[in-house]
Coordinates of C-alpha atoms in Angstrom, one line a residue:
Chain A
M8 CA 93.2 35.6 94.5
S9 CA 89.8 34.8 93.1
A10 CA 89.0 35.1 89.5
A11 CA 86.9 38.2 90.0
S12 CA 89.7 40.3 91.4
P13 CA 91.3 42.8 88.9
R14 CA 94.4 41.6 87.1
F15 CA 97.8 42.7 88.3
G16 CA 98.2 45.5 85.7
R17 CA 95.0 47.2 86.7
R18 CA 95.7 46.8 90.4
A19 CA 99.1 48.3 89.9
A20 CA 97.7 51.3 88.0
N21 CA 95.1 51.7 90.8
A22 CA 97.7 51.6 93.5
A23 CA 100.0 54.0 91.7
F24 CA 97.1 56.4 91.2
L25 CA 95.9 56.3 94.8
G26 CA 99.5 56.8 95.9
F27 CA 99.7 59.9 93.7
C28 CA 96.6 61.3 95.4
W29 CA 98.1 60.7 98.8
A30 CA 101.3 62.3 97.7
A31 CA 99.6 65.3 96.2
T32 CA 97.7 66.0 99.5
A33 CA 100.9 65.5 101.4
I34 CA 102.7 68.1 99.2
A35 CA 99.9 70.6 99.7
L36 CA 99.9 70.1 103.5
M37 CA 103.7 70.3 103.6
A38 CA 103.6 73.6 101.8
L39 CA 101.2 75.0 104.4
V40 CA 103.3 73.7 107.3
A41 CA 106.5 75.0 105.7
I42 CA 105.1 78.4 105.2
L43 CA 103.6 78.7 108.7
W44 CA 106.7 77.2 110.3
S45 CA 109.0 79.8 108.7
L46 CA 106.7 82.6 109.6
V47 CA 106.7 81.5 113.3
K48 CA 110.4 80.8 113.3
Q49 CA 111.4 84.2 111.8
G50 CA 108.5 86.2 113.3
V51 CA 108.3 85.2 116.9
G52 CA 111.9 86.4 117.7
G53 CA 111.1 89.9 116.8
L54 CA 107.7 90.0 118.6
N55 CA 107.6 92.3 121.6
L56 CA 105.5 95.0 123.0
K57 CA 107.3 97.7 121.0
V58 CA 105.8 96.2 117.8
F59 CA 102.4 97.4 119.0
T60 CA 103.4 100.6 120.7
M61 CA 105.9 102.2 118.3
S62 CA 105.7 103.4 114.7
T63 CA 108.0 102.1 111.9
P64 CA 111.6 103.0 112.7
A65 CA 114.3 104.7 110.7
P66 CA 117.2 102.3 109.7
D67 CA 119.0 100.9 112.7
S68 CA 116.8 102.2 115.4
E69 CA 114.0 100.8 117.5
G70 CA 110.5 100.7 116.4
G71 CA 107.3 98.8 115.8
L72 CA 104.4 98.5 113.4
L73 CA 101.8 100.5 115.3
N74 CA 101.2 103.0 112.5
A75 CA 100.9 100.2 109.9
I76 CA 98.5 98.1 112.0
L77 CA 96.3 101.1 112.8
G78 CA 96.3 102.3 109.1
S79 CA 95.4 98.8 107.9
L80 CA 92.6 98.5 110.4
M81 CA 91.1 101.9 109.6
M82 CA 91.2 101.3 105.8
C83 CA 89.8 97.8 106.1
V84 CA 87.0 98.8 108.4
L85 CA 86.1 101.8 106.2
A86 CA 86.3 99.6 103.1
M87 CA 84.1 96.8 104.6
T88 CA 81.5 99.3 105.7
G89 CA 81.0 100.7 102.2
A90 CA 81.4 97.3 100.5
G91 CA 79.0 95.7 103.0
V92 CA 76.2 98.2 102.2
V93 CA 76.7 98.2 98.5
G94 CA 77.3 94.4 98.3
A95 CA 74.3 93.4 100.4
L96 CA 72.0 95.7 98.4
A97 CA 73.3 94.6 95.0
G98 CA 73.1 90.9 96.0
T99 CA 69.6 91.5 97.2
W100 CA 68.7 93.1 93.9
L101 CA 70.1 90.1 92.0
S102 CA 68.3 87.6 94.1
E103 CA 64.9 89.4 94.8
Y104 CA 64.3 91.7 91.9
A105 CA 66.5 90.8 88.9
K106 CA 65.8 87.0 88.9
D107 CA 66.6 85.9 85.3
S108 CA 66.1 89.3 83.6
R109 CA 68.6 90.3 81.0
Y110 CA 70.0 93.1 83.1
G111 CA 70.4 90.7 86.0
K112 CA 72.5 88.4 83.8
V113 CA 74.7 91.3 82.8
V114 CA 75.2 92.4 86.4
R115 CA 76.0 88.9 87.4
F116 CA 78.6 88.6 84.7
V117 CA 80.1 92.0 85.6
N118 CA 80.4 90.8 89.1
D119 CA 82.2 87.7 88.0
V120 CA 84.6 89.8 86.0
L121 CA 85.2 92.1 89.0
L122 CA 85.8 89.0 91.1
S123 CA 88.5 87.8 88.9
A124 CA 90.0 91.1 87.9
P125 CA 93.6 91.4 89.1
S126 CA 93.8 93.5 92.2
I127 CA 96.6 95.6 90.9
L128 CA 94.3 96.9 88.1
V129 CA 91.9 98.0 90.8
G130 CA 94.8 100.0 92.3
L131 CA 95.5 101.6 88.9
F132 CA 91.8 102.5 88.5
V133 CA 91.6 104.2 91.8
Y134 CA 94.9 106.0 91.1
E135 CA 93.4 107.3 87.9
I136 CA 90.1 108.4 89.4
M137 CA 91.2 109.6 92.8
V138 CA 94.9 109.9 93.4
A139 CA 95.8 111.7 90.1
P140 CA 93.0 114.2 90.1
M141 CA 93.4 115.0 93.8
K142 CA 97.1 115.1 93.4
G143 CA 97.9 113.0 96.4
F144 CA 98.0 109.5 97.8
S145 CA 95.5 109.0 100.6
G146 CA 94.1 106.4 103.0
Y147 CA 90.7 107.1 101.5
A148 CA 91.9 106.0 98.1
G149 CA 93.3 102.8 99.7
A150 CA 90.0 102.1 101.3
L151 CA 88.2 102.6 98.0
A152 CA 90.5 100.2 96.3
L153 CA 89.9 97.6 99.0
A154 CA 86.2 98.2 98.9
L155 CA 86.2 97.5 95.2
L156 CA 87.8 94.2 95.9
A157 CA 85.4 93.2 98.7
V158 CA 82.2 94.1 96.9
P159 CA 82.1 91.3 94.4
V160 CA 82.7 88.7 97.1
I161 CA 79.8 90.0 99.2
V162 CA 77.5 90.3 96.2
R163 CA 78.1 86.7 95.2
T164 CA 77.6 85.2 98.7
T165 CA 74.6 87.4 99.5
E166 CA 72.9 86.4 96.3
D167 CA 73.7 82.8 96.9
V168 CA 72.3 82.6 100.4
L169 CA 69.3 84.7 99.7
R170 CA 68.3 82.4 96.9
L171 CA 68.4 79.5 99.3
Q172 CA 65.7 81.1 101.4
P173 CA 62.3 79.4 100.8
V174 CA 59.6 81.3 98.9
A175 CA 57.1 80.3 101.6
L176 CA 59.1 82.5 104.1
R177 CA 58.5 85.6 101.9
E178 CA 54.9 84.7 101.3
A179 CA 54.2 84.2 105.0
S180 CA 55.6 87.6 105.8
I181 CA 53.7 89.4 103.1
A182 CA 50.5 87.6 104.1
L183 CA 51.0 89.0 107.6
G184 CA 50.9 92.5 106.0
A185 CA 54.5 93.3 105.9
P186 CA 55.7 95.4 103.0
V187 CA 58.3 93.9 100.7
W188 CA 61.2 95.9 102.0
R189 CA 60.5 94.9 105.6
T190 CA 60.1 91.3 104.5
T191 CA 63.5 91.4 102.9
L192 CA 65.3 93.2 105.7
A193 CA 63.6 91.6 108.8
V194 CA 62.8 88.2 107.5
I195 CA 65.0 87.2 104.6
W196 CA 68.2 88.9 105.6
K197 CA 67.7 87.7 109.2
S198 CA 67.2 84.1 108.1
A199 CA 70.2 84.4 105.8
R200 CA 72.3 86.2 108.4
G201 CA 74.8 83.4 108.9
G202 CA 75.7 83.1 105.3
M203 CA 75.9 86.8 104.8
I204 CA 78.3 87.2 107.7
T205 CA 80.5 84.4 106.3
G206 CA 80.6 86.2 103.0
A207 CA 81.7 89.4 104.8
L208 CA 84.4 87.6 106.8
L209 CA 85.8 86.0 103.6
A210 CA 85.8 89.4 101.9
F211 CA 87.6 90.9 105.0
A212 CA 90.1 88.1 104.9
R213 CA 90.7 88.7 101.2
I214 CA 91.3 92.5 101.5
S215 CA 93.3 92.6 104.7
G216 CA 96.3 90.9 103.0
E217 CA 96.0 92.8 99.8
T218 CA 99.2 94.7 98.9
A219 CA 99.1 95.4 95.2
P220 CA 96.1 97.8 95.2
L221 CA 97.6 99.8 98.1
L222 CA 101.0 100.4 96.5
F223 CA 99.9 103.5 94.6
T224 CA 96.8 104.5 96.5
A225 CA 97.5 104.6 100.2
L226 CA 101.2 104.5 99.6
N227 CA 103.0 104.5 102.9
N228 CA 103.7 106.8 105.8
Q229 CA 106.6 106.6 108.2
F230 CA 104.6 108.2 111.0
L231 CA 101.5 107.5 112.9
N232 CA 98.6 109.1 111.0
L233 CA 94.9 108.9 111.9
N234 CA 93.8 111.2 109.1
L235 CA 92.9 109.1 106.1
A236 CA 93.2 112.1 103.8
H237 CA 97.0 111.7 103.9
P238 CA 99.2 108.8 102.7
T239 CA 98.6 106.1 105.3
A240 CA 100.9 103.3 106.5
N241 CA 99.6 99.8 106.2
L242 CA 100.9 96.4 107.0
P243 CA 101.2 94.9 103.5
V244 CA 103.1 97.8 102.0
V245 CA 105.4 98.1 105.0
I246 CA 106.1 94.4 104.8
F247 CA 106.9 94.8 101.1
N248 CA 109.2 97.7 101.6
F249 CA 111.0 96.3 104.6
A250 CA 111.4 92.8 103.3
L251 CA 113.3 94.0 100.2
S252 CA 115.5 96.4 102.2
A253 CA 119.0 95.7 103.3
Q254 CA 118.4 96.8 106.9
D255 CA 118.3 93.9 109.5
N256 CA 115.8 95.6 111.8
W257 CA 113.5 96.3 108.9
R258 CA 113.7 92.8 107.7
R259 CA 112.9 91.5 111.2
L260 CA 109.9 93.7 111.4
A261 CA 108.8 92.5 108.0
W262 CA 108.7 88.9 109.2
V263 CA 106.8 90.0 112.3
G264 CA 104.3 91.8 110.2
A265 CA 104.0 88.9 107.8
M266 CA 103.3 86.6 110.7
L267 CA 100.7 88.9 112.3
I268 CA 98.9 89.4 109.0
A269 CA 98.9 85.7 108.1
L270 CA 97.7 84.6 111.5
A271 CA 94.9 87.2 111.5
V272 CA 93.8 86.2 108.0
L273 CA 93.9 82.5 108.8
A274 CA 91.9 83.1 112.1
V275 CA 89.2 85.0 110.2
T276 CA 89.1 82.3 107.5
I277 CA 88.8 79.5 110.1
I278 CA 86.0 81.4 111.9
A279 CA 84.2 81.9 108.6
R280 CA 84.6 78.2 107.7
L281 CA 83.5 77.0 111.1
S282 CA 80.2 78.9 110.8
T283 CA 79.3 77.1 107.6
R284 CA 78.5 73.5 107.4
E285 CA 80.6 71.1 105.3
P286 CA 78.9 69.5 102.3
Q287 CA 78.4 65.8 103.1
R288 CA 78.4 63.0 100.6
S289 CA 75.2 61.1 100.9
Chain B
M165 CA 40.9 99.9 101.6
T166 CA 37.7 100.0 99.6
A167 CA 38.2 96.9 97.4
A168 CA 34.6 95.7 97.3
G169 CA 31.8 95.1 94.9
L170 CA 31.9 95.9 91.2
T171 CA 34.5 98.6 91.4
V172 CA 37.2 96.1 92.4
E173 CA 39.2 96.7 89.2
R174 CA 39.5 100.4 89.7
A175 CA 40.0 100.5 93.5
P176 CA 43.6 100.9 94.7
R177 CA 45.2 97.6 95.8
P178 CA 45.3 97.4 99.6
R179 CA 48.8 98.1 100.6
A180 CA 50.7 97.2 103.7
R181 CA 51.7 100.0 106.0
G182 CA 55.1 101.3 105.1
A183 CA 54.7 100.1 101.5
V184 CA 55.7 103.5 100.3
F185 CA 59.3 102.5 101.0
D186 CA 59.1 99.5 98.7
R187 CA 60.0 101.5 95.7
A188 CA 62.8 103.3 97.5
F189 CA 64.3 100.0 98.7
E190 CA 64.0 98.5 95.2
Y191 CA 65.7 101.6 93.7
A192 CA 68.5 101.4 96.3
C193 CA 69.1 97.8 95.5
F194 CA 69.0 98.6 91.8
A195 CA 71.4 101.5 92.2
A196 CA 73.9 99.3 94.1
A197 CA 73.8 96.7 91.3
T198 CA 74.3 99.5 88.7
L199 CA 77.2 100.8 90.7
L200 CA 79.0 97.5 90.0
L201 CA 78.4 97.9 86.3
S202 CA 79.8 101.5 86.4
A203 CA 82.8 100.3 88.4
L204 CA 83.7 97.9 85.7
G205 CA 83.0 100.4 83.0
G206 CA 85.0 103.0 84.8
L207 CA 87.9 100.6 85.2
I208 CA 88.1 99.7 81.5
F209 CA 87.6 103.3 80.5
S210 CA 90.2 104.7 82.8
L211 CA 92.8 102.1 81.7
A212 CA 92.0 102.9 78.1
I213 CA 92.3 106.7 78.6
G214 CA 95.4 106.4 80.7
G215 CA 97.2 104.0 78.4
W216 CA 96.2 105.8 75.2
P217 CA 99.3 107.9 74.8
A218 CA 101.4 104.7 74.8
F219 CA 99.2 102.9 72.2
A220 CA 99.1 106.1 70.1
K221 CA 102.9 106.6 70.1
F222 CA 104.1 103.0 69.7
G223 CA 101.2 101.5 67.7
P224 CA 101.3 97.7 67.2
A225 CA 105.0 97.7 67.9
F226 CA 104.0 98.1 71.6
F227 CA 102.9 94.5 71.6
V228 CA 105.8 93.1 69.5
R229 CA 108.8 94.9 70.8
S230 CA 110.6 93.5 73.9
T231 CA 112.6 96.6 74.8
W232 CA 111.4 98.3 78.0
N233 CA 113.6 101.3 78.6
P234 CA 112.4 104.3 80.7
V235 CA 115.6 106.2 79.9
T236 CA 115.3 106.2 76.2
E237 CA 111.5 106.2 76.5
V238 CA 111.0 103.1 74.4
Y239 CA 108.4 100.7 75.7
G240 CA 107.5 97.3 74.3
A241 CA 105.2 94.9 76.1
S242 CA 106.1 91.5 74.6
G243 CA 108.6 90.5 77.3
A244 CA 106.0 91.1 80.1
I245 CA 103.2 89.6 78.1
V246 CA 105.2 86.4 77.4
G247 CA 106.5 86.3 81.0
T248 CA 102.9 86.5 82.3
L249 CA 101.6 83.8 80.0
V250 CA 104.6 81.4 80.5
S251 CA 104.7 81.7 84.3
S252 CA 100.9 81.2 84.6
G253 CA 100.9 78.4 82.1
L254 CA 103.7 76.6 83.9
A255 CA 101.9 77.2 87.2
L256 CA 98.7 75.6 85.8
L257 CA 100.7 72.7 84.5
L258 CA 102.1 72.1 87.9
A259 CA 99.0 72.8 89.9
L260 CA 96.4 70.9 88.0
P261 CA 97.6 67.3 88.6
L262 CA 98.2 68.1 92.3
A263 CA 94.8 69.8 92.7
M264 CA 93.2 66.8 91.1
G265 CA 95.0 64.5 93.5
V266 CA 94.0 66.5 96.5
A267 CA 90.4 66.7 95.4
I268 CA 90.2 63.0 94.7
F269 CA 91.9 62.2 98.0
L270 CA 89.4 64.3 100.0
V271 CA 86.4 62.8 98.3
E272 CA 87.5 59.2 97.8
L273 CA 90.3 58.2 100.1
C274 CA 90.4 60.4 103.2
P275 CA 89.1 58.8 106.4
A276 CA 85.9 60.6 107.4
S277 CA 87.3 62.0 110.6
L278 CA 90.2 63.7 108.8
R279 CA 88.2 65.0 105.9
R280 CA 87.2 68.3 107.5
P281 CA 90.6 69.2 109.0
I282 CA 92.5 68.4 105.8
G283 CA 89.9 70.2 103.7
T284 CA 90.2 73.3 105.9
A285 CA 94.0 73.1 105.8
V286 CA 94.0 73.1 102.0
E287 CA 91.7 76.1 102.0
L288 CA 93.9 77.9 104.5
L289 CA 96.6 77.7 101.8
A290 CA 94.3 79.9 99.7
G291 CA 93.9 82.3 102.6
I292 CA 97.6 83.1 103.0
P293 CA 98.2 86.6 101.7
S294 CA 100.2 86.8 98.5
I295 CA 102.8 89.0 100.2
V296 CA 103.5 86.2 102.6
Y297 CA 104.0 83.8 99.7
G298 CA 106.4 86.3 98.2
M299 CA 108.5 86.6 101.4
W300 CA 108.5 82.9 101.9
G301 CA 109.3 82.3 98.3
L302 CA 112.2 84.7 98.2
F303 CA 113.9 83.9 101.6
V304 CA 113.0 80.3 102.2
F305 CA 112.0 78.6 99.0
A306 CA 114.4 80.2 96.5
P307 CA 117.6 79.1 98.2
W308 CA 116.3 75.6 98.5
F309 CA 115.1 75.6 94.9
G310 CA 118.4 76.9 93.6
R311 CA 120.4 74.3 95.4
H312 CA 118.3 71.3 94.9
I313 CA 116.5 71.9 91.6
E314 CA 118.3 74.5 89.5
V315 CA 121.9 73.4 90.0
P316 CA 121.3 69.7 89.3
A317 CA 119.2 70.5 86.3
M318 CA 121.8 72.8 84.8
T319 CA 124.7 70.4 85.4
A320 CA 122.7 67.5 83.9
A321 CA 121.9 69.4 80.8
P322 CA 123.6 68.0 77.7
P323 CA 125.6 70.8 75.9
G324 CA 123.9 72.4 73.0
S325 CA 120.5 70.9 73.7
L326 CA 117.2 72.7 74.1
W327 CA 117.3 71.7 77.7
E328 CA 120.5 73.7 78.2
T329 CA 119.0 76.7 76.5
L330 CA 115.9 76.6 78.6
T331 CA 117.9 76.3 81.9
T332 CA 120.5 79.0 81.4
G333 CA 120.7 81.6 84.1
V334 CA 122.0 82.3 87.5
P335 CA 121.0 79.4 89.8
N336 CA 120.0 81.5 92.7
G337 CA 116.5 80.1 93.0
T338 CA 114.6 83.1 91.6
G339 CA 113.3 83.3 88.1
I340 CA 110.4 82.4 86.0
L341 CA 110.1 78.7 87.0
A342 CA 110.5 79.5 90.7
A343 CA 107.7 82.0 90.4
S344 CA 105.6 79.4 88.6
V345 CA 106.1 76.9 91.5
I346 CA 104.9 79.6 94.0
L347 CA 102.0 80.4 91.8
A348 CA 101.1 76.8 91.5
I349 CA 101.0 76.5 95.3
M350 CA 98.8 79.5 95.4
I351 CA 96.2 78.4 92.8
L352 CA 96.2 74.7 93.9
P353 CA 93.6 75.2 96.7
F354 CA 91.2 77.1 94.4
I355 CA 91.2 74.4 91.7
A356 CA 91.1 71.6 94.3
A357 CA 88.1 73.2 96.2
T358 CA 86.1 73.5 93.0
L359 CA 86.9 70.1 91.8
R360 CA 86.0 68.6 95.1
E361 CA 82.6 70.3 95.1
L362 CA 82.0 68.9 91.6
L363 CA 83.1 65.4 92.6
L364 CA 80.8 65.5 95.7
A365 CA 77.9 66.4 93.4
I366 CA 78.1 63.2 91.4
P367 CA 75.1 61.0 92.1
P368 CA 76.3 57.9 94.1
A369 CA 74.4 55.6 91.7
V370 CA 76.7 56.6 88.8
R371 CA 79.8 55.6 90.6
E372 CA 78.3 52.6 92.3
S373 CA 77.2 51.1 89.0
A374 CA 80.8 51.4 87.7
Y375 CA 82.1 49.7 90.9
G376 CA 79.4 47.0 90.4
L377 CA 81.0 46.2 87.0
G378 CA 84.2 45.4 88.8
S379 CA 86.1 48.6 88.1
T380 CA 89.0 49.6 90.3
R381 CA 88.9 53.0 91.9
F382 CA 91.3 54.4 89.4
E383 CA 89.1 53.2 86.5
V384 CA 86.0 54.7 88.2
I385 CA 87.7 58.0 88.6
R386 CA 89.3 58.1 85.2
K387 CA 86.4 56.8 83.1
V388 CA 83.3 57.8 85.1
S389 CA 83.9 60.6 87.7
L390 CA 86.2 62.9 85.7
P391 CA 84.3 62.7 82.5
Y392 CA 81.1 63.4 84.5
V393 CA 82.6 66.7 86.0
R394 CA 84.4 67.7 82.7
I395 CA 82.3 70.9 82.2
G396 CA 82.8 72.2 85.7
A397 CA 86.4 71.3 85.7
V398 CA 87.1 73.6 82.7
G399 CA 85.6 76.4 84.8
A400 CA 87.8 75.4 87.8
I401 CA 91.0 75.4 85.6
M402 CA 90.2 78.8 84.1
L403 CA 89.5 80.2 87.5
G404 CA 93.0 79.1 88.6
L405 CA 94.6 80.5 85.5
G406 CA 92.9 83.8 86.0
R407 CA 94.3 84.0 89.5
A408 CA 97.8 83.2 88.3
L409 CA 97.7 85.8 85.5
G410 CA 96.8 88.6 87.8
E411 CA 98.9 87.6 90.8
T412 CA 101.2 90.4 91.7
M413 CA 103.1 90.4 95.0
A414 CA 104.4 86.9 95.1
V415 CA 105.6 87.1 91.6
T416 CA 107.2 90.5 92.1
F417 CA 109.3 89.1 95.0
I418 CA 110.6 86.0 93.2
I419 CA 110.6 86.4 89.4
G420 CA 113.7 88.6 89.4
N421 CA 112.2 91.6 87.5
A422 CA 114.3 91.7 84.4
H423 CA 112.8 93.2 81.3
G424 CA 113.3 91.6 77.9
F425 CA 112.1 88.6 76.1
P426 CA 112.5 85.5 78.3
T427 CA 114.4 82.6 76.7
S428 CA 115.1 80.4 79.8
I429 CA 112.8 79.3 82.6
F430 CA 115.7 79.7 85.1
A431 CA 116.4 83.3 84.1
S432 CA 114.9 86.4 85.6
G433 CA 111.8 87.7 84.0
A434 CA 108.9 90.0 84.6
T435 CA 105.1 89.8 84.3
I436 CA 102.7 92.6 83.5
A437 CA 101.6 92.8 87.2
S438 CA 105.1 92.7 88.6
T439 CA 106.3 95.4 86.2
I440 CA 103.4 97.7 87.2
A441 CA 104.0 97.0 90.9
N442 CA 107.7 97.8 90.7
E443 CA 107.6 100.9 88.6
F444 CA 104.3 102.7 88.8
A445 CA 104.8 104.6 92.0
E446 CA 108.2 105.7 90.7
A447 CA 107.4 106.2 87.1
T448 CA 109.8 108.8 85.6
S449 CA 107.7 110.4 83.0
D450 CA 104.2 110.7 81.6
M451 CA 105.0 108.2 78.9
H452 CA 106.3 105.7 81.4
T453 CA 103.0 106.0 83.4
A454 CA 101.0 105.7 80.2
A455 CA 103.0 102.6 79.1
L456 CA 102.4 101.0 82.5
I457 CA 98.6 101.7 82.3
A458 CA 98.6 100.3 78.8
L459 CA 100.2 97.2 80.2
G460 CA 97.4 97.1 82.7
L461 CA 94.8 97.2 80.0
V462 CA 96.5 94.3 78.2
L463 CA 96.4 92.3 81.5
F464 CA 92.7 93.1 81.9
V465 CA 92.0 91.9 78.3
I466 CA 93.9 88.7 78.9
T467 CA 92.1 87.8 82.2
F468 CA 88.8 88.9 80.7
A469 CA 89.4 86.6 77.7
V470 CA 90.2 83.7 80.0
L471 CA 86.9 84.2 81.9
A472 CA 84.9 84.7 78.8
L473 CA 86.4 81.6 77.2
A474 CA 85.6 79.6 80.2
R475 CA 82.0 80.8 80.1
L476 CA 81.8 80.0 76.4
M477 CA 83.2 76.5 76.8
I478 CA 80.8 75.8 79.7
A479 CA 77.8 77.1 77.8
R480 CA 78.8 75.0 74.7
E481 CA 79.3 71.8 76.8
A482 CA 76.0 72.4 78.7
A483 CA 74.1 72.8 75.4
R484 CA 75.3 69.5 74.1

């Protein structure tokens, strides 16, 4: 070796460190593969048409997850509708009107706090303001809890993408005689559409697997129920109850449900990721 | 429309058609932003109101006592608080080096063609719902963990040592340490993703000059890259810690749900979130409900403190 090459000790430290980085990545990937593998192994066996056509069974009888799947879908769609409107408007306010004002900073901090607030506390909050006064668990309460979890994600991504839109775009639109609200809706939102949709997808992925906030808001329902004013079955809570039960058929359904929900969430995440470009090192 | 001549200052500004809605739109946006503020205010307020009976009855003893007994109506939070802090702290200890390794691998070592697939795979780890982590942890990970980690660690413990005290328990794979490992896997992608963004943002010239001086990769990373991203890294770590503190379902599955003050990392324990998840829907009395909500308020204060601390440290570092 030439005199310029690092001495042995330094090279050894370097090799050990790089080896550790390889190993760390391998561990992370192995964890992902191990989890997906057990989901498929345990879940595929129980997968059949009945899962999608029948409601959750009594112990030792046939059944599926239809009521839970429908309940989850209804609550998530309702939550995303509300959260989408509020989140997009609040994000717009932060980016277009608040700028660096004091109240803007407060709202931004509040949004960060909501973003990191444990989801089970959101469940407690909704229980206190909705379930307890109305004396009943309901799908609406579940949807509200999910919406509260989705809003901060949407606010954050909306503000971030709107801020990336060039000022010239706004000026051009206003110079053409468009009022500010139309400029925002038809020009800025349109140009930021991709990022806003990504944010919504990530929010959707986040809430569709959430269990903790539904435990004491939507609760559960053994039967198919399309009226969200009643307790509503949903996949995460059904998985939770069935997984910890001693019934074999319930446990099998729990694995099927876990597989379905994980695959759905991962698919949405991948779609969201594909629609954004990766940062490249220059 | 008459902005002409000398009266220009008093004439109404020419307005675009439909401009009357400008105000309405701004108010709508403002209202949505204010809704966020009221949601957080309502959350804190409702937890404080709901938990008040427990604080009023037990006073400071609520935080010190470790008994949690719904039958005799005696509630103390210290077991759950310590369980939360210990499991999250251990999780962070395990996750941080791994996350650093992953981030550095993705930025420095990974072949360009694999960078995106591996990056996405690590992010998928963050997307897996926590209930799935819980099931996997209980049915797949715990048996393995008990057999290959807990049993050897317990048999190797010298009698009477601290090691033995810390590892007493039933080696069935569930318990505080097992929960920490699952939590570590869950928060790893969050920390790794943030660290990676930070490392990518380092100007190439900074690293290149270090390489130009003959440094190895390890030296560049340790002495140039990591110090450069120090401020943001604190934020990333705190973000991960916040996640771990509030994580509910995975922990509920695997921590064993035993009340009382934890003395061993192999023994069953409970966190604040797991206690609420297990007991709230079946709370036996008003005081039980109040005590659980009071626990919730404690959890909120802890996570809020972590976030505020992170903000403060970042602001102080940035000001230097």
